[in-house]
Coordinates of C-alpha atoms in Angstrom, one line a residue:
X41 CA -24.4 -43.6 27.7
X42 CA -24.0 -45.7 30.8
X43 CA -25.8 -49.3 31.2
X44 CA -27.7 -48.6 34.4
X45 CA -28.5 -52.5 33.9
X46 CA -25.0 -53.9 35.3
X47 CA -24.7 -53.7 38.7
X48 CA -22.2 -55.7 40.0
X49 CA -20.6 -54.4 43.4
X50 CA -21.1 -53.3 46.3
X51 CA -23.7 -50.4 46.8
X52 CA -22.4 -47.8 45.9
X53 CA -19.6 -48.5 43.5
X54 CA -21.1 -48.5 39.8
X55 CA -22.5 -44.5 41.5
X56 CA -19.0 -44.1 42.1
X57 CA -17.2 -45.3 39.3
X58 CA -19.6 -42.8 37.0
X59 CA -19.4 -39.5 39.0
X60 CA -15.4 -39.9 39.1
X61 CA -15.0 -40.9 35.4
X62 CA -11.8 -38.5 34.7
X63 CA -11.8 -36.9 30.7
X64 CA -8.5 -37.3 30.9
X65 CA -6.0 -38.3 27.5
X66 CA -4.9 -40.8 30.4
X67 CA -8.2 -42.1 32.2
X68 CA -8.2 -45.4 30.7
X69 CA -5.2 -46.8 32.8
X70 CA -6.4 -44.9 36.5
X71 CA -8.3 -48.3 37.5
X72 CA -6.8 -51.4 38.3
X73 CA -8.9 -55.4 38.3
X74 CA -9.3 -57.2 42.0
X75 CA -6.0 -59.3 42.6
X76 CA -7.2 -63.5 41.5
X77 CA -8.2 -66.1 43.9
X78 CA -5.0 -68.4 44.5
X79 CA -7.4 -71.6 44.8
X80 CA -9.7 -70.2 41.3
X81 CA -10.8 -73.2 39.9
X82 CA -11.6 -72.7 36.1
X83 CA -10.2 -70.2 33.8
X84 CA -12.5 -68.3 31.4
X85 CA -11.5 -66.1 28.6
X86 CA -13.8 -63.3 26.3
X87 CA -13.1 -62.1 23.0
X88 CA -14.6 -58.7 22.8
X89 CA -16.0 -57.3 19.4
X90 CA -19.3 -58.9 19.0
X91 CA -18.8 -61.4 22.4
X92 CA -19.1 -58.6 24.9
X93 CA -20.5 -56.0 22.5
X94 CA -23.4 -56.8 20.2
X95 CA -20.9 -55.1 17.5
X96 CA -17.4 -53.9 16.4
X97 CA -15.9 -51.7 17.9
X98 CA -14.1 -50.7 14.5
X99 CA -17.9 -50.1 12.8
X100 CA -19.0 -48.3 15.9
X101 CA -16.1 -45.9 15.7
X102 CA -16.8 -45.2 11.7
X103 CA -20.6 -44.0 12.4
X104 CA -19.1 -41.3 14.0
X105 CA -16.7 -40.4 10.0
X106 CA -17.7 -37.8 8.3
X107 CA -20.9 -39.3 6.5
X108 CA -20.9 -42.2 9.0
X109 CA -18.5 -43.7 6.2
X110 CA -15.3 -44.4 4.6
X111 CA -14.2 -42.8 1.5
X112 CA -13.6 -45.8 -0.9
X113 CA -9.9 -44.6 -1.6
X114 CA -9.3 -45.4 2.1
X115 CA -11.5 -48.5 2.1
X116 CA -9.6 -49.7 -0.9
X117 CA -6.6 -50.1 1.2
X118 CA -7.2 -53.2 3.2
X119 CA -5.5 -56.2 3.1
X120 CA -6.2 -59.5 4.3
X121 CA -5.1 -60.2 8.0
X122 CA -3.9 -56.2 8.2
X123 CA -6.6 -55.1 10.1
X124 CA -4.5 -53.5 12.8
X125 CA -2.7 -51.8 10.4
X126 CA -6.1 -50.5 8.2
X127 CA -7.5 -49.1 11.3
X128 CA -4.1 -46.8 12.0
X129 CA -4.9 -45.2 8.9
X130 CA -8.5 -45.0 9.4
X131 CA -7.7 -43.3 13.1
X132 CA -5.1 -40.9 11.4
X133 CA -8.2 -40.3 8.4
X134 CA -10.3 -39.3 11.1
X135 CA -7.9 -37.1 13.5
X136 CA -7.0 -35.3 10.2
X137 CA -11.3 -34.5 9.7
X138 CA -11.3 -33.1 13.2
X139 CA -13.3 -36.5 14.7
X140 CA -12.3 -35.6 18.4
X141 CA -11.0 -37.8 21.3
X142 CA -14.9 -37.3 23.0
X143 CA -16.3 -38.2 20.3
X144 CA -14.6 -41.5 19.6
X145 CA -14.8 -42.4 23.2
X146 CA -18.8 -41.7 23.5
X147 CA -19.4 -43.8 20.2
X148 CA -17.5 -46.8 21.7
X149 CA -19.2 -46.1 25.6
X150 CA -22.4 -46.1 23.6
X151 CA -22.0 -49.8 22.0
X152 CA -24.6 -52.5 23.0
X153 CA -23.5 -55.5 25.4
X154 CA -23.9 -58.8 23.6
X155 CA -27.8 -60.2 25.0
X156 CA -27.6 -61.5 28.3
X157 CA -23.8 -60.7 28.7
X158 CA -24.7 -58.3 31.9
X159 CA -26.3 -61.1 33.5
X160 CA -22.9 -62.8 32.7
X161 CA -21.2 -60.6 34.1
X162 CA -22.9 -60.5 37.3
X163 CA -22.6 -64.7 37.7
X164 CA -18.9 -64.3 37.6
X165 CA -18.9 -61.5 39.8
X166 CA -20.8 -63.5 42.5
X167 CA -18.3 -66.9 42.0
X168 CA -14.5 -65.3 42.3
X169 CA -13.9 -67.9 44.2
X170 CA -14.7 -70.1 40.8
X171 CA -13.4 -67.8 38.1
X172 CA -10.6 -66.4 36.6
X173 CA -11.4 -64.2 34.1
X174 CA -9.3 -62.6 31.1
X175 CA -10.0 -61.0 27.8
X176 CA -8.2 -61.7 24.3
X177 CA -9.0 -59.5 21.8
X178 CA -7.7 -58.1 18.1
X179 CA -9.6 -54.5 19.3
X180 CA -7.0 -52.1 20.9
X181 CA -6.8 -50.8 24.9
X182 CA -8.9 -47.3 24.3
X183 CA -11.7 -49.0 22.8
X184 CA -11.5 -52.0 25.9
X185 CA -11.1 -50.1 28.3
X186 CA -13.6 -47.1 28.0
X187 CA -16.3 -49.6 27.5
X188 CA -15.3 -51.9 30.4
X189 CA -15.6 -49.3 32.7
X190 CA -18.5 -47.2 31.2
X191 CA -20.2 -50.5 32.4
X192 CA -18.6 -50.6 35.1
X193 CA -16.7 -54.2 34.9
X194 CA -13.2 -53.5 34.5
X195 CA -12.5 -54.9 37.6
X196 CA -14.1 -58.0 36.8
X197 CA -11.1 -58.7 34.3
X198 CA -7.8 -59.7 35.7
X199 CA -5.4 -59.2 32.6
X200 CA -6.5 -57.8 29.0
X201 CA -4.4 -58.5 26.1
X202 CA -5.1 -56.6 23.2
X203 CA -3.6 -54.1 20.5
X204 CA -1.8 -51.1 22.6
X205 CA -3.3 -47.4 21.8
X206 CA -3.1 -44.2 23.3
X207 CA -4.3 -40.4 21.8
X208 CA -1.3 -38.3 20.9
X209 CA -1.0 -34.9 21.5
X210 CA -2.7 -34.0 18.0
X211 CA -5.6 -36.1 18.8
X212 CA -5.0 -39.0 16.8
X213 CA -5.6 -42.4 18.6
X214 CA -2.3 -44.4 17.5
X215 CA -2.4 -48.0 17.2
X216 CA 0.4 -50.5 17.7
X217 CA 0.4 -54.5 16.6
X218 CA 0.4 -56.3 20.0
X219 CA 3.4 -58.8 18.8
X220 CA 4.8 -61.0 16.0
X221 CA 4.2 -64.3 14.9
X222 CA 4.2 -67.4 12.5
X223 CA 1.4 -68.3 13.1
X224 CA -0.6 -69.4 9.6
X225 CA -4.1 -68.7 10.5
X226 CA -4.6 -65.6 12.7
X227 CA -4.0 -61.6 11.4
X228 CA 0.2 -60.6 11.6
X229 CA -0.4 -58.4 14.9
X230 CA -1.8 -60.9 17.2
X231 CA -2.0 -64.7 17.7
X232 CA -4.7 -65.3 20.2
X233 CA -3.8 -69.0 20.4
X234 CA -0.1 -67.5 21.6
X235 CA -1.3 -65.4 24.3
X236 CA -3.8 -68.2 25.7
X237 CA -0.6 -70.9 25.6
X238 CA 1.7 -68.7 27.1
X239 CA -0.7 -67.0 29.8
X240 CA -1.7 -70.7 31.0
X241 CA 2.0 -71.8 30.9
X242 CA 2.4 -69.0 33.4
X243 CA -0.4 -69.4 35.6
X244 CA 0.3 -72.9 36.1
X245 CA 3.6 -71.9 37.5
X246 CA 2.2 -69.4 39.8
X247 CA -0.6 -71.4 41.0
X248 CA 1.3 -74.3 41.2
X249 CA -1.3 -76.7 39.2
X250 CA -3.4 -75.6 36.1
X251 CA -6.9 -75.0 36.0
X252 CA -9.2 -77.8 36.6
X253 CA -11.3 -76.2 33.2
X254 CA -10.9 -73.4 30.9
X255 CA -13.3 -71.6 28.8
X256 CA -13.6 -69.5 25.8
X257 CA -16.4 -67.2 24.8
X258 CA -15.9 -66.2 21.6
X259 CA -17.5 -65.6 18.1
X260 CA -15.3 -64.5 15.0
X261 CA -13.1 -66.6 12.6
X262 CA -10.0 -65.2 14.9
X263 CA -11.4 -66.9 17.8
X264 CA -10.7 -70.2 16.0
X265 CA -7.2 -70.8 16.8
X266 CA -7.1 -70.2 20.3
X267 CA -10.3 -72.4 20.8
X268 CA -8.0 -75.1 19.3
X269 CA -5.6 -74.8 22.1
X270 CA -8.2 -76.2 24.5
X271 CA -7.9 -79.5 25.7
X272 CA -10.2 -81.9 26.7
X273 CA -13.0 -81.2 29.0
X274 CA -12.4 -77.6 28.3
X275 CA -15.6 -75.4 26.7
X276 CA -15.7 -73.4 23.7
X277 CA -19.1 -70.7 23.8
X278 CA -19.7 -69.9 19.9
X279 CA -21.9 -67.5 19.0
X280 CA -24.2 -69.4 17.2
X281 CA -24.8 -69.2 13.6
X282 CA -21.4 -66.7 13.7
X283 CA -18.1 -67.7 12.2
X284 CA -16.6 -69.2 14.9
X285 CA -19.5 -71.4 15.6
X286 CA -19.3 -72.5 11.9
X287 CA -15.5 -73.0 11.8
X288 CA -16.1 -75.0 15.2
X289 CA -18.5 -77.5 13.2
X290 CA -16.1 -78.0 10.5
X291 CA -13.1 -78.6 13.2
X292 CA -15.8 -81.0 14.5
X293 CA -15.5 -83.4 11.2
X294 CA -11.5 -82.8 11.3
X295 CA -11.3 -79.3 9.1
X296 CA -9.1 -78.7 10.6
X297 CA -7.8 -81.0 12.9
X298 CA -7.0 -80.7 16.8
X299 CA -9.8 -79.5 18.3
X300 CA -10.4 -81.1 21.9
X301 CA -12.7 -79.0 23.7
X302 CA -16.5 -79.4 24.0
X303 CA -18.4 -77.0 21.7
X304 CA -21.5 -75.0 23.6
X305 CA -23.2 -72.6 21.1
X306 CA -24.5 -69.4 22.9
X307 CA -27.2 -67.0 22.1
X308 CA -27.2 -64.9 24.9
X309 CA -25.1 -64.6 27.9
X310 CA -27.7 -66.6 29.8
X311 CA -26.8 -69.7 27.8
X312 CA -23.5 -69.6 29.5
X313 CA -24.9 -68.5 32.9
X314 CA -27.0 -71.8 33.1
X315 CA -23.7 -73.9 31.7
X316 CA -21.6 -72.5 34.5
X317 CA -24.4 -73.1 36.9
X318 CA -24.0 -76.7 36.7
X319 CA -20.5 -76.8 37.0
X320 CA -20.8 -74.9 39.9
X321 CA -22.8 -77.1 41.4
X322 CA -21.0 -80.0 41.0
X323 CA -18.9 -79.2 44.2

């Protein structure tokens, strides 16, 4: 399906984006994000899987299983913070039942945005002078990028960091961990509070100052750590009533400690929208 509901360019360039769509094993690296504003004044960052998309991208994928399910001797498998490693057997479960590349890709292109996230989108769109904008997500590249620009907002989205993966020649989507790390609290394959330090660390040096703000739109119990790596005067968006929003409370009372940033709860895109407005204004 494509969301006729974000329009974001130029006239003319959702039209375009749709009608030369290559079905390619390769399309999902052909299109390349707008270079950033030197003089971008705040930094904000999405998680993906139900921030941007009103669901998982790991659920949406299963409806399209044989039965719309998981047999139990697969389910069984999971363990704690191995997601990325459960779902490489779950993509090799379902290449070996015939689930085609097509098929996986129109099940994630058919996912839901998050309410109010296109009008979101289209605020951003309109400020690039004001916005730097990234995504951190424990999804995989595929999934990202065949939604982003079903939508037709890739380009919005200077750098992605997520879990590599790429169709092999047999048809099975193979996953990758996107790195290592000691961190405690988040799944083995990705810290997201890493890539956030490291990626402002190294946008200060090339901008030569940081950002005057940075923000964090997020909802799951992964989404924790990085929003603890904010300082002050920087935003978390929670989800409201998700985990994140519930962790956030607790970090609130110090469980656990550290947490400097200002805690906005969101329920639709437009609760950000109307946050960033203000700022905006302040000028």
């Amino acid at each position: 399906m494509i969301y006729p509901f974000i329009h974001l360019g130029e006239k003319g360039e959702e039209e375009e984006e749709e009608t030369t769509l290559p079905h390619s094993r390769h399309w999902v690296n052909m299109a390349t994000p707008a270079a950033p504003h030197t003089d971008t004044r705040f930094l904000i960052i999405f998680d993906f899987d139900e921030t941007i998309v009103d669901e998982s991208s790991d659920d949406a994928v299963v409806q399209v299983a044989p039965g719309k399910r998981l047999p139990d001797w697969l389910k069984n498998l999971f363990r704690p913070g191995r997601y990325n490693e459960q779902m490489q057997r779950v993509m090799a479960y379902m290449a070996e039942k015939g689930v085609t590349e097509e098929t996986i890709r129109s099940a994630v292109e058919a996912m839901a945005p998050s309410p109010g996230m296109p009008d979101l989108f289209h605020f951003l769109r309109t400020h690039p002078q004001d916005f730097e904008v990234v995504l951190v997500s424990d999804a995989n590249t595929y999934f990202i990028e065949a939604w982003l620009r079903r939508a037709g907002v890739r380009q919005l989205f200077l750098h992605i960091f997520t879990n590599p993966a790429s169709f092999d020649r047999s048809g099975r989507l193979l996953l990758a961990p996107y790195h290592s790390h000691k961190c405690p609290r988040c799944p083995e394959n990705m810290c997201k509070q890493a890539i956030v330090r490291d990626y402002l660390a190294r946008r200060t040096r090339e901008r030569g100052r940081p950002f005057r703000r940075v923000f964090y739109v997020g909802d799951g119990t992964n989404d924790l750590c990085p929003s603890l790596a904010l300082g002050p005067g920087d935003v978390a968006f929670a989800r409201r009533d998700y985990p994140l929003h519930r962790m956030l409370a607790d970090a609130q009372t110090g469980q656990p400690a550290g947490l400097g940033a200002t805690v906005v709860p969101w329920v639709t895109g437009a609760d950000v929208v109307a946050y960033l407005k203000e700022l905006v204004a302040e000028r």
